[in-house]
Tab-separated table of C-alpha atoms and ligand atoms in Angstrom:
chain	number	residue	atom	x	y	z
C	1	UNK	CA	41.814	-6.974	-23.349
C	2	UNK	CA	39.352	-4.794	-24.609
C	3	UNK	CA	39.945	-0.752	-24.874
C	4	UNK	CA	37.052	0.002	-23.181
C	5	UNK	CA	33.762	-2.218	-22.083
C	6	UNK	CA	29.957	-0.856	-22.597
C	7	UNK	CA	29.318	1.502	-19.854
C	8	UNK	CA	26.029	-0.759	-18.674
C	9	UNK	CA	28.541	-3.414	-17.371
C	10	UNK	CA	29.812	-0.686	-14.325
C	11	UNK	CA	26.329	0.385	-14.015
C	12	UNK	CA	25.157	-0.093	-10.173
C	13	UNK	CA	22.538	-2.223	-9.437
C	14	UNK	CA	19.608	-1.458	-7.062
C	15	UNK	CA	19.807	-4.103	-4.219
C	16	UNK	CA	16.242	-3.607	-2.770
C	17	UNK	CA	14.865	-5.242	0.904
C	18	UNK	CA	11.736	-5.140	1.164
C	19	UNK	CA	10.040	-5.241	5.061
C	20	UNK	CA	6.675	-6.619	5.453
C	21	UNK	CA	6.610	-8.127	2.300
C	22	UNK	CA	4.372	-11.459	3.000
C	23	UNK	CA	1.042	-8.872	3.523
C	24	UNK	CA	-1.426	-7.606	0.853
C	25	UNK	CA	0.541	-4.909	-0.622
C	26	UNK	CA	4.237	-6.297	0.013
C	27	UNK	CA	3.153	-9.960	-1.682
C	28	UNK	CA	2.334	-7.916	-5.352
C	29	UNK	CA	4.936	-5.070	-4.972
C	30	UNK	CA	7.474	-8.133	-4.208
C	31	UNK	CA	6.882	-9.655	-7.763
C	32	UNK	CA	6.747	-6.423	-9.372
C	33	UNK	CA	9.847	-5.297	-8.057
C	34	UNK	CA	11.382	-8.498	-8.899
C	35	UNK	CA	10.338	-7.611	-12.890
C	36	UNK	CA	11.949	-4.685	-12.813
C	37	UNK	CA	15.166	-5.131	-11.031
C	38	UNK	CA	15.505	-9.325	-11.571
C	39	UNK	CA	14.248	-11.285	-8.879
C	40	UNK	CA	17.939	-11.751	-7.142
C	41	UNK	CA	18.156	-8.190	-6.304
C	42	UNK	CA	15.116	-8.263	-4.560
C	43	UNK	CA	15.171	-9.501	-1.302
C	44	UNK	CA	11.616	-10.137	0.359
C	45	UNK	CA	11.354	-10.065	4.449
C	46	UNK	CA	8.123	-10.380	7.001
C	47	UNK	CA	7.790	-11.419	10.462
C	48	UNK	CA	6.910	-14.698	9.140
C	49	UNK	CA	8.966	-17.370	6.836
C	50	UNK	CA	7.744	-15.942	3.588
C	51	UNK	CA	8.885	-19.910	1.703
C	52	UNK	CA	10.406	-20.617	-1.350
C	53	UNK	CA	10.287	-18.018	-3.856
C	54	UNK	CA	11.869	-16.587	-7.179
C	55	UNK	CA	14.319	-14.784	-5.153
C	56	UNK	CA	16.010	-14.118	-2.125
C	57	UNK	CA	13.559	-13.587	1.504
C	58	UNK	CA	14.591	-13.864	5.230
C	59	UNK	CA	12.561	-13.629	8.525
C	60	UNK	CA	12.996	-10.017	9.593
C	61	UNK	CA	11.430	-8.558	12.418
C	62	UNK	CA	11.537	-4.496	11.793
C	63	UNK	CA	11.742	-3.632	15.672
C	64	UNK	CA	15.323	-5.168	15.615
C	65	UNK	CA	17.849	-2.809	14.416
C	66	UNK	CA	20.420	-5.047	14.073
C	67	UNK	CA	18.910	-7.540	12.632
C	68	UNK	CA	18.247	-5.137	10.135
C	69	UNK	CA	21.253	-3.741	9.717
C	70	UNK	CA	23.097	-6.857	9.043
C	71	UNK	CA	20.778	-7.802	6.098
C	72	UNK	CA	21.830	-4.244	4.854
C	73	UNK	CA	25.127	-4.802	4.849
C	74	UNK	CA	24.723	-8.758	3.791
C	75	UNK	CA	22.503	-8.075	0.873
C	76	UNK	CA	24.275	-4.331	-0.013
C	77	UNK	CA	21.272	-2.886	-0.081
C	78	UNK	CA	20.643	0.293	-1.310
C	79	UNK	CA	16.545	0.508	-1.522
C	80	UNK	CA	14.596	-0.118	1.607
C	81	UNK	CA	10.194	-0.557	1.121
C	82	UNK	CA	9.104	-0.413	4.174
C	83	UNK	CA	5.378	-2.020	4.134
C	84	UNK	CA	5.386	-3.650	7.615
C	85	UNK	CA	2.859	-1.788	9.853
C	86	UNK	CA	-0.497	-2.365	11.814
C	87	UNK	CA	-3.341	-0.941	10.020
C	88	UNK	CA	-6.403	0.873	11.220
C	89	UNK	CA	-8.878	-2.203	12.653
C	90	UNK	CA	-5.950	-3.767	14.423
C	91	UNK	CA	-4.350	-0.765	15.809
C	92	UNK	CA	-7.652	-0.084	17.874
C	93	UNK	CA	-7.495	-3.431	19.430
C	94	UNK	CA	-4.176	-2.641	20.764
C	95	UNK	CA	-3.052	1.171	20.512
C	96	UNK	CA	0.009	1.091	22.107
C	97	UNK	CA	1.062	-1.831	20.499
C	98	UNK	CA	0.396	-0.520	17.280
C	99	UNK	CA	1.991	2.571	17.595
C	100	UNK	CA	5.475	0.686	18.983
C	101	UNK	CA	5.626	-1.240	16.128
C	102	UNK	CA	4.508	1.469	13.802
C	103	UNK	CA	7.060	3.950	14.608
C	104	UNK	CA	10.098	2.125	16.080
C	105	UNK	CA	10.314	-0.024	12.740
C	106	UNK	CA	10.044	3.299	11.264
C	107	UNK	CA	12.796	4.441	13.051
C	108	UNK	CA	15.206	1.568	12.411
C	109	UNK	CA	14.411	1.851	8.696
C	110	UNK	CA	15.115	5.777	8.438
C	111	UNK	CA	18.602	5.528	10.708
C	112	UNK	CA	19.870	2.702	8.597
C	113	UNK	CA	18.878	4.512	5.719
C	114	UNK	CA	20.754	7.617	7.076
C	115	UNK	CA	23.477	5.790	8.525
C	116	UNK	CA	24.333	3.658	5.163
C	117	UNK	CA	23.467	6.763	3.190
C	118	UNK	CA	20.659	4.804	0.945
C	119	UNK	CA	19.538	6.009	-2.325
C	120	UNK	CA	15.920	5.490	-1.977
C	121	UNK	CA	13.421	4.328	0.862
C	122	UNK	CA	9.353	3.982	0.360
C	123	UNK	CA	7.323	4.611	3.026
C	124	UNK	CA	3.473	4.422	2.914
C	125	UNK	CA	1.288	6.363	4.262
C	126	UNK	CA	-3.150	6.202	4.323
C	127	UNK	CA	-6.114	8.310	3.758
C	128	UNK	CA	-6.398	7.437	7.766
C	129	UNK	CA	-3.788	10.461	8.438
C	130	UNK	CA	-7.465	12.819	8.090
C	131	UNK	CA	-10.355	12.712	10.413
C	132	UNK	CA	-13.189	14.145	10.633
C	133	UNK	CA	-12.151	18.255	10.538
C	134	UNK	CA	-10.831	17.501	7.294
C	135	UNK	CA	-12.739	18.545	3.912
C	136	UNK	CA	-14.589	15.421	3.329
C	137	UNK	CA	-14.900	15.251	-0.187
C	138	UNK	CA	-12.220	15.738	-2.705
C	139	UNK	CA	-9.965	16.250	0.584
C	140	UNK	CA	-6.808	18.284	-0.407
C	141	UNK	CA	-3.597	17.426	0.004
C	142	UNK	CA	-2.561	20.171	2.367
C	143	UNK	CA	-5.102	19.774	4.804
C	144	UNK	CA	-5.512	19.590	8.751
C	145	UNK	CA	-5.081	16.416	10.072
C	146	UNK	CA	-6.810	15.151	13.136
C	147	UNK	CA	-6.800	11.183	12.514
C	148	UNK	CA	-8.938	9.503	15.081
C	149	UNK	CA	-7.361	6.479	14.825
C	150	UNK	CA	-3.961	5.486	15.892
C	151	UNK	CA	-3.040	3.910	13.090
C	152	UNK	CA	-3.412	7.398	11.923
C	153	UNK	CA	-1.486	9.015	14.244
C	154	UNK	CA	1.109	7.175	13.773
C	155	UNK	CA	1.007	7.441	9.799
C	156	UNK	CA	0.658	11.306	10.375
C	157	UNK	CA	4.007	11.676	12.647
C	158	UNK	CA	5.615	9.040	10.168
C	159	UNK	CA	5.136	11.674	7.203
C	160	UNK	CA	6.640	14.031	8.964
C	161	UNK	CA	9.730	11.970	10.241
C	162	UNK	CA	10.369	11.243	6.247
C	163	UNK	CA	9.817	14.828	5.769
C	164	UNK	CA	12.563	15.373	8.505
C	165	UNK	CA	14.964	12.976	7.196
C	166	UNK	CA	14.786	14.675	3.806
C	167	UNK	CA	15.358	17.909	4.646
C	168	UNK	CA	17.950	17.643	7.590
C	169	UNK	CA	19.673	14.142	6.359
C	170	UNK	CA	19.303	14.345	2.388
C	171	UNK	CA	17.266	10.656	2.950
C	172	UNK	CA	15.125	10.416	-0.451
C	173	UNK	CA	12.312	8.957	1.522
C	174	UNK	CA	9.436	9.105	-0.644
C	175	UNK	CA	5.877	8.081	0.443
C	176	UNK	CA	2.043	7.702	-1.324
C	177	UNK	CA	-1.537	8.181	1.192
C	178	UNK	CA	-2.818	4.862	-0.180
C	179	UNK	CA	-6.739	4.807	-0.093
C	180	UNK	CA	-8.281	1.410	0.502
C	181	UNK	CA	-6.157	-1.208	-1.853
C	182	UNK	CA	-8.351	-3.669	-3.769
C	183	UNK	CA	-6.631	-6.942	-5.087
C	184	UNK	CA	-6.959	-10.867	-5.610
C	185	UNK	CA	-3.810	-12.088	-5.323
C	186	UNK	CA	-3.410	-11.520	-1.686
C	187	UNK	CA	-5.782	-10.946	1.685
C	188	UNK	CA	-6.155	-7.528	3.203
C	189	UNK	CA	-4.301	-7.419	6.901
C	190	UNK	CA	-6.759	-6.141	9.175
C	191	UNK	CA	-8.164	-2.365	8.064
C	192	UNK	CA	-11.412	-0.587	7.526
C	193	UNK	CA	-11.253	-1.223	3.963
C	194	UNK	CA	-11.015	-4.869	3.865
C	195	UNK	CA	-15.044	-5.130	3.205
C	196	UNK	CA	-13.715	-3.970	-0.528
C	197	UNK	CA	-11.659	-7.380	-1.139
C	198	UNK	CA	-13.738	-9.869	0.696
C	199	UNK	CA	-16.692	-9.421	-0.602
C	200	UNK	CA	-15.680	-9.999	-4.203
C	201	UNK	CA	-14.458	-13.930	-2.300
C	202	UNK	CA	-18.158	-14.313	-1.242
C	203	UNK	CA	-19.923	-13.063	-4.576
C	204	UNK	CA	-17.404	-15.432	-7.288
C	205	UNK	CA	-18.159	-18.486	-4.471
C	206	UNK	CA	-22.380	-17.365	-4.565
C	207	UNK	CA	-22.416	-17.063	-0.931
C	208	UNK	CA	-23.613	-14.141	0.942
C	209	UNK	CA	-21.939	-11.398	2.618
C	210	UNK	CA	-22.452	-9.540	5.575
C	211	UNK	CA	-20.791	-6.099	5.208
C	212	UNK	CA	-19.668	-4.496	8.686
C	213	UNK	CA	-20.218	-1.104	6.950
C	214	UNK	CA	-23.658	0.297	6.263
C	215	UNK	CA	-24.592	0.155	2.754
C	216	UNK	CA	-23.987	4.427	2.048
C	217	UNK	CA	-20.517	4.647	3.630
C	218	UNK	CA	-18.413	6.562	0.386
C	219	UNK	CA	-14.320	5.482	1.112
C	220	UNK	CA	-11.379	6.373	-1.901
C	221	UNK	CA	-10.170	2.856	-3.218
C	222	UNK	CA	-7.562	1.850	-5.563
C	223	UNK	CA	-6.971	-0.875	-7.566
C	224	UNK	CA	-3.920	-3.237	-6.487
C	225	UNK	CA	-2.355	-2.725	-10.873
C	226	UNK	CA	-2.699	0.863	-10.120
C	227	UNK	CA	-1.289	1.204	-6.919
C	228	UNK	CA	1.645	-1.438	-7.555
C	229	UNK	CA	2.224	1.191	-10.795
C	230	UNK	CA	1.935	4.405	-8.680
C	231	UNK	CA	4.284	3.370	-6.308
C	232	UNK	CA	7.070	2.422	-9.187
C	233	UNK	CA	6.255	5.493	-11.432
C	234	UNK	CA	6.517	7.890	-7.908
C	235	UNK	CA	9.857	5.592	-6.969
C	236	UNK	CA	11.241	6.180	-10.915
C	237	UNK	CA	10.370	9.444	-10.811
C	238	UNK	CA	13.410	12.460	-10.666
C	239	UNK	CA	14.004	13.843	-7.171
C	240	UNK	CA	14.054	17.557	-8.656
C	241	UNK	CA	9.909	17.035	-9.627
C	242	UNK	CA	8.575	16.430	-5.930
C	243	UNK	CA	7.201	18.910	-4.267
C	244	UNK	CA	6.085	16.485	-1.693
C	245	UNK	CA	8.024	14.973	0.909
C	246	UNK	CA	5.517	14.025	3.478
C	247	UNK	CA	3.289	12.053	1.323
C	248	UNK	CA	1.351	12.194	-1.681
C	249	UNK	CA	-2.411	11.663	-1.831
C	250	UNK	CA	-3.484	9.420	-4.442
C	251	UNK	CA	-6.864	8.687	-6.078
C	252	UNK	CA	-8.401	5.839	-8.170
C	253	UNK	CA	-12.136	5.364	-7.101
C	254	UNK	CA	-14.849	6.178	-4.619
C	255	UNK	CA	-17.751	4.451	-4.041
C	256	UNK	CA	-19.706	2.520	-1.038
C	257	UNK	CA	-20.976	-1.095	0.045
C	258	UNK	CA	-23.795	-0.245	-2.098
C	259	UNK	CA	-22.404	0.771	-5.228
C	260	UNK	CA	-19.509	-2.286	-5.315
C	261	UNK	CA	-22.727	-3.944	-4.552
C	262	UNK	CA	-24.245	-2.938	-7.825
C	263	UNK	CA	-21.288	-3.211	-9.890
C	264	UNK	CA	-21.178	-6.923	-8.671
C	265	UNK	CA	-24.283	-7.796	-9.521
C	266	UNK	CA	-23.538	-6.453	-13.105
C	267	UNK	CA	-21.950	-9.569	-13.255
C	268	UNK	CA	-23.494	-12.352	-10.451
C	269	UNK	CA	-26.562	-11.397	-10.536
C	270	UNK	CA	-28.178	-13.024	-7.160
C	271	UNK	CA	-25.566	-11.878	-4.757
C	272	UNK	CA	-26.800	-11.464	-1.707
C	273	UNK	CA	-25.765	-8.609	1.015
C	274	UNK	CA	-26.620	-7.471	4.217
C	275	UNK	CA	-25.096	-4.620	6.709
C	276	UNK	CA	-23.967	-4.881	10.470
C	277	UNK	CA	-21.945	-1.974	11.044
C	278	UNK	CA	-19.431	-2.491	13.462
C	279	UNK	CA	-16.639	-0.423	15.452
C	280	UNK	CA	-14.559	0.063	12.330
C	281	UNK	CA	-17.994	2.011	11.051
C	282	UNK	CA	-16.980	5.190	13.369
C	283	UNK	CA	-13.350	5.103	11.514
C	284	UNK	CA	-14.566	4.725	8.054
C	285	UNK	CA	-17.070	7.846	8.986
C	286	UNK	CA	-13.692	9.771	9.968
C	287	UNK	CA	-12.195	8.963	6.187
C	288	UNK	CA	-12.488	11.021	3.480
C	289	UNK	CA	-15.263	10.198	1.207
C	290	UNK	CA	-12.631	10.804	-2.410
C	291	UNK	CA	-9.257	12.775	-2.669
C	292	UNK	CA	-7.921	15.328	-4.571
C	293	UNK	CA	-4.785	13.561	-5.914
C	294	UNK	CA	-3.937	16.465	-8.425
C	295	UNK	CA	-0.174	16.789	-6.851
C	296	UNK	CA	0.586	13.502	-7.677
C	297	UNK	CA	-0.608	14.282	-11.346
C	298	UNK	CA	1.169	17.295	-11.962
C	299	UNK	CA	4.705	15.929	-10.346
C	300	UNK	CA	4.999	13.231	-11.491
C	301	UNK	CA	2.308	12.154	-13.858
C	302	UNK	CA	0.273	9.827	-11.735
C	303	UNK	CA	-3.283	8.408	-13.660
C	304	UNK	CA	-5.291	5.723	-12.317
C	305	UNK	CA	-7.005	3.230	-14.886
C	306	UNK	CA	-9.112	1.273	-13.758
C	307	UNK	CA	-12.903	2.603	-12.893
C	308	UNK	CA	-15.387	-0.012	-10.442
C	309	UNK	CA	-16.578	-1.999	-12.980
C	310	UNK	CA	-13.393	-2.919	-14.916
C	311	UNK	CA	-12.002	-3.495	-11.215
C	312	UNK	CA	-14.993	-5.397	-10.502
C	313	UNK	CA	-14.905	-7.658	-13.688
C	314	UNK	CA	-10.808	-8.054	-13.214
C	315	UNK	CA	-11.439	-9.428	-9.762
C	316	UNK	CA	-14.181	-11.873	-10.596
C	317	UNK	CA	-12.444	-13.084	-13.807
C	318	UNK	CA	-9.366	-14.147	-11.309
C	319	UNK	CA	-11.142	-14.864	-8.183
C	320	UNK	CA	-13.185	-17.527	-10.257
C	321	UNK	CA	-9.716	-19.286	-11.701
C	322	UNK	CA	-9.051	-19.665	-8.037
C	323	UNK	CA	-12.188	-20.783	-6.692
C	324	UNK	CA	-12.697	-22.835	-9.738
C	325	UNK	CA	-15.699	-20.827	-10.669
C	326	UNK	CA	-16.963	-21.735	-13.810
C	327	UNK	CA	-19.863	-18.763	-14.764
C	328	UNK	CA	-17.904	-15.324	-14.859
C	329	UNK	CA	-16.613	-14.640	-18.055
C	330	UNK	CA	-13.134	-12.767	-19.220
C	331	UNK	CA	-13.240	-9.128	-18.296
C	332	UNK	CA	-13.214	-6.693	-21.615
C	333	UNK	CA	-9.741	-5.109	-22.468
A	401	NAD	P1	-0.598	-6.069	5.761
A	401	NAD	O1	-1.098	-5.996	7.154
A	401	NAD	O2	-1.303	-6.913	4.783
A	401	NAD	O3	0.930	-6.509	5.752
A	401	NAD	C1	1.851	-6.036	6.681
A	401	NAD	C2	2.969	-7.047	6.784
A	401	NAD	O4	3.892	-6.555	7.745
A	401	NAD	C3	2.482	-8.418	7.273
A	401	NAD	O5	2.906	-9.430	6.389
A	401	NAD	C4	3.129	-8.568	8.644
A	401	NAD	O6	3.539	-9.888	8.933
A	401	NAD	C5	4.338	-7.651	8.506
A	401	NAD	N1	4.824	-7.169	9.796
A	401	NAD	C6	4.113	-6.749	10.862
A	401	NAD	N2	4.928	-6.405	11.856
A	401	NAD	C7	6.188	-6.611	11.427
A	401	NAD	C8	7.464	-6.444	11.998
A	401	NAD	N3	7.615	-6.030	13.248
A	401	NAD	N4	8.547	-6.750	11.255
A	401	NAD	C9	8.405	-7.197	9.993
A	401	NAD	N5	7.231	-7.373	9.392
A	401	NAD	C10	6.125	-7.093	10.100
A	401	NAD	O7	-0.497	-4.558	5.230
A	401	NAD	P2	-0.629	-4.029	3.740
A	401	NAD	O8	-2.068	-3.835	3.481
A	401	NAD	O9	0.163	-4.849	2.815
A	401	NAD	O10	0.000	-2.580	3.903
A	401	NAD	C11	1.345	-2.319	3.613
A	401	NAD	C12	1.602	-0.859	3.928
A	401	NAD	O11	0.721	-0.051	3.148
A	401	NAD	C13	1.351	-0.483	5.384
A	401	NAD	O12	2.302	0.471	5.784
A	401	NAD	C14	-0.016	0.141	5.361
A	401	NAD	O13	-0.169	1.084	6.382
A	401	NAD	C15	-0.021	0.803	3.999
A	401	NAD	N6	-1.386	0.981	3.506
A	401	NAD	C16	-2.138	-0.093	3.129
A	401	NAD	C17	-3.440	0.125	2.665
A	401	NAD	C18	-4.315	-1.006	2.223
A	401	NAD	O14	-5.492	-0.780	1.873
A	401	NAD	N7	-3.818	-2.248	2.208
A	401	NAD	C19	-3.956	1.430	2.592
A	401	NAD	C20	-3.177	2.480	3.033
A	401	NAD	C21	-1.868	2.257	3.449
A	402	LIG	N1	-6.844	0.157	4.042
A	402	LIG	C1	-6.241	0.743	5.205
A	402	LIG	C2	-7.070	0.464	6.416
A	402	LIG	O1	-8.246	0.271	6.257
A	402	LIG	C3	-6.113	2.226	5.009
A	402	LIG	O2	-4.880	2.612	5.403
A	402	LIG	O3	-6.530	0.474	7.487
């Protein structure tokens, strides 16, 4: 018997669920997660059967709060991501429908958090939580809040239920405003922003894109590296250093169809583009044109690094491997 065994071997490991994790975000943050904390402690849920993967998933439907509190007790968990949501476009379609699912999966994840007295739950919010009353550029994080769309709404009243939980429950609910995510490894689920990622799949196949926002419509976008960073460095980051509990604007890029456009042809030069603004126009014109993100910096020390055209080059360098794309050439380190 030995006297005494290395501390590390009682150290508690995070058992983490993660709820909507088949969309764009989840699919990343899953794998990322599964770096950090080995791929058995992570266990991976969506509506749909997410297949074989490097670790553990299960069909989980958020609305059903048993369901979800059995995989909390199965699994131990002690982390809960909760990614599952409608997004802007979609919610429109069906408002009501959006906001059920919105805020009762909400719900279920912040009472079994409560309940089972979890260490740490992530709940993202959007850049949709301002409308138009709101500074448009640089938009600050304290700042009124009039979203126009329900997806909005329901991502304004969520803040505030994490900021609830914290301060009346002791719930370390912890939340980032995404702006528009940008990424190849996985398709966007249905938002105003999704122009941003599908029109890098037309321009590495050479076929033409028709944008459904006009060509001068400024949103805040983010890279998927830097967000899938952000939202570990906030997560990492000591409880005592946030001084926000709703959630925390965040900031990577700004620019419009236009000036991706640009930055595209940079690298392919005879892409093609043409404009047919849509209804999800009027909800991009109720965005923020770029964000003042300078809480984030000073609590906990969040930088973006990637600018458009080192996004831009990144995307097309992958996209291209997938498409089987033989003219773009390795982005510059
Ligand atoms: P997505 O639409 O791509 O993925 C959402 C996932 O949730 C889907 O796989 C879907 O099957 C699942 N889901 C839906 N209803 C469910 C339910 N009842 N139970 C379980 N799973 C359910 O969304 P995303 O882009 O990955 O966004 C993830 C989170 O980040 C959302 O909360 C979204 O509001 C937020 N966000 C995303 C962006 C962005 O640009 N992608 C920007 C701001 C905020
Ligand atoms: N990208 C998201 C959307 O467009 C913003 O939350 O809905």
């Amino acid at each position: 018997m030995p006297v005494c065994c290395p501390t590390k071997l009682f150290m508690k490991q995070d058992r983490i669920l993660i709820i909507g994790a088949g969309g764009q975000i989840g699919a990343v943050l899953t794998e990322a997660l599964r770096e950090v904390h080995q791929p058995d402690n992570v266990i991976a849920t969506d509506l749909r059967d997410l297949g074989e993967q490097e670790g553990p998933t299960d069909v989980l439907d958020a609305l059903d709060g048993a369901a979800l509190e059995a995989l909390v007790k199965k699994w131990r968990i002690n982390q809960i991501y909760h990614l599952a949501a409608i997004l802007s476009a979609n919610g429109e379609k069906n408002p009501l429908w959006a906001w059920d699912i919105n805020m009762r999966s909400l719900f279920n994840v912040l009472e079994i958090s409560r309940q089972r007295q979890l260490s740490k739950v992530y709940y993202p919010s959007s850049i949709a939580v301002f409308g138009r009353e709101a500074s448009h550029f640089n938009t600050p994080q304290y700042e009124v809040l009039i979203p126009e769309t329900v997806y909005g709404i329901s991502k304004v009243a969520g803040e505030n239920w994490a900021n609830y939980y914290y301060r009346r429950y002791g719930v370390d609910v912890r939340s980032i405003r995404y702006p528009g995510i940008i990424g190849y490894q996985s398709m966007p689920g249905g938002g105003t922003t999704d122009y941003a990622v599908d029109i890098y799949h037309y321009a590495v196949q050479n076929k033409p894109y028709e944008c459904f926002l006009s060509a001068h419509t400024r949103l805040p976008m983010l890279y998927m590296p830097d967000a899938i960073r952000g939202t570990l460095e906030l997560m990492e980051a000591p409880s005592n250093r946030l001084s926000v509990r709703t959630s925390y604007n965040l900031a990577g890029m700004s620019f419009t169809p236009e000036e991706v456009t640009a930055s595209i042809r940079k690298e392919v030069p005879a892409f093609k583009i043409t404009h047919k603004p849509d209804f999800r126009q009027a909800i991009a014109d109720s965005w923020p044109a770029s964000i003042d993100d300078s809480a984030a910096r000073n609590d906990w020390g969040w930088k973006p690094e990637f600018d458009l055209d080192a996004m831009t080059r990144d995307m097309l360098f992958h996209l291209a491997a997938k498409y089987q794309v033989e003219n773009v050439r390795a982005p510059m380190q």
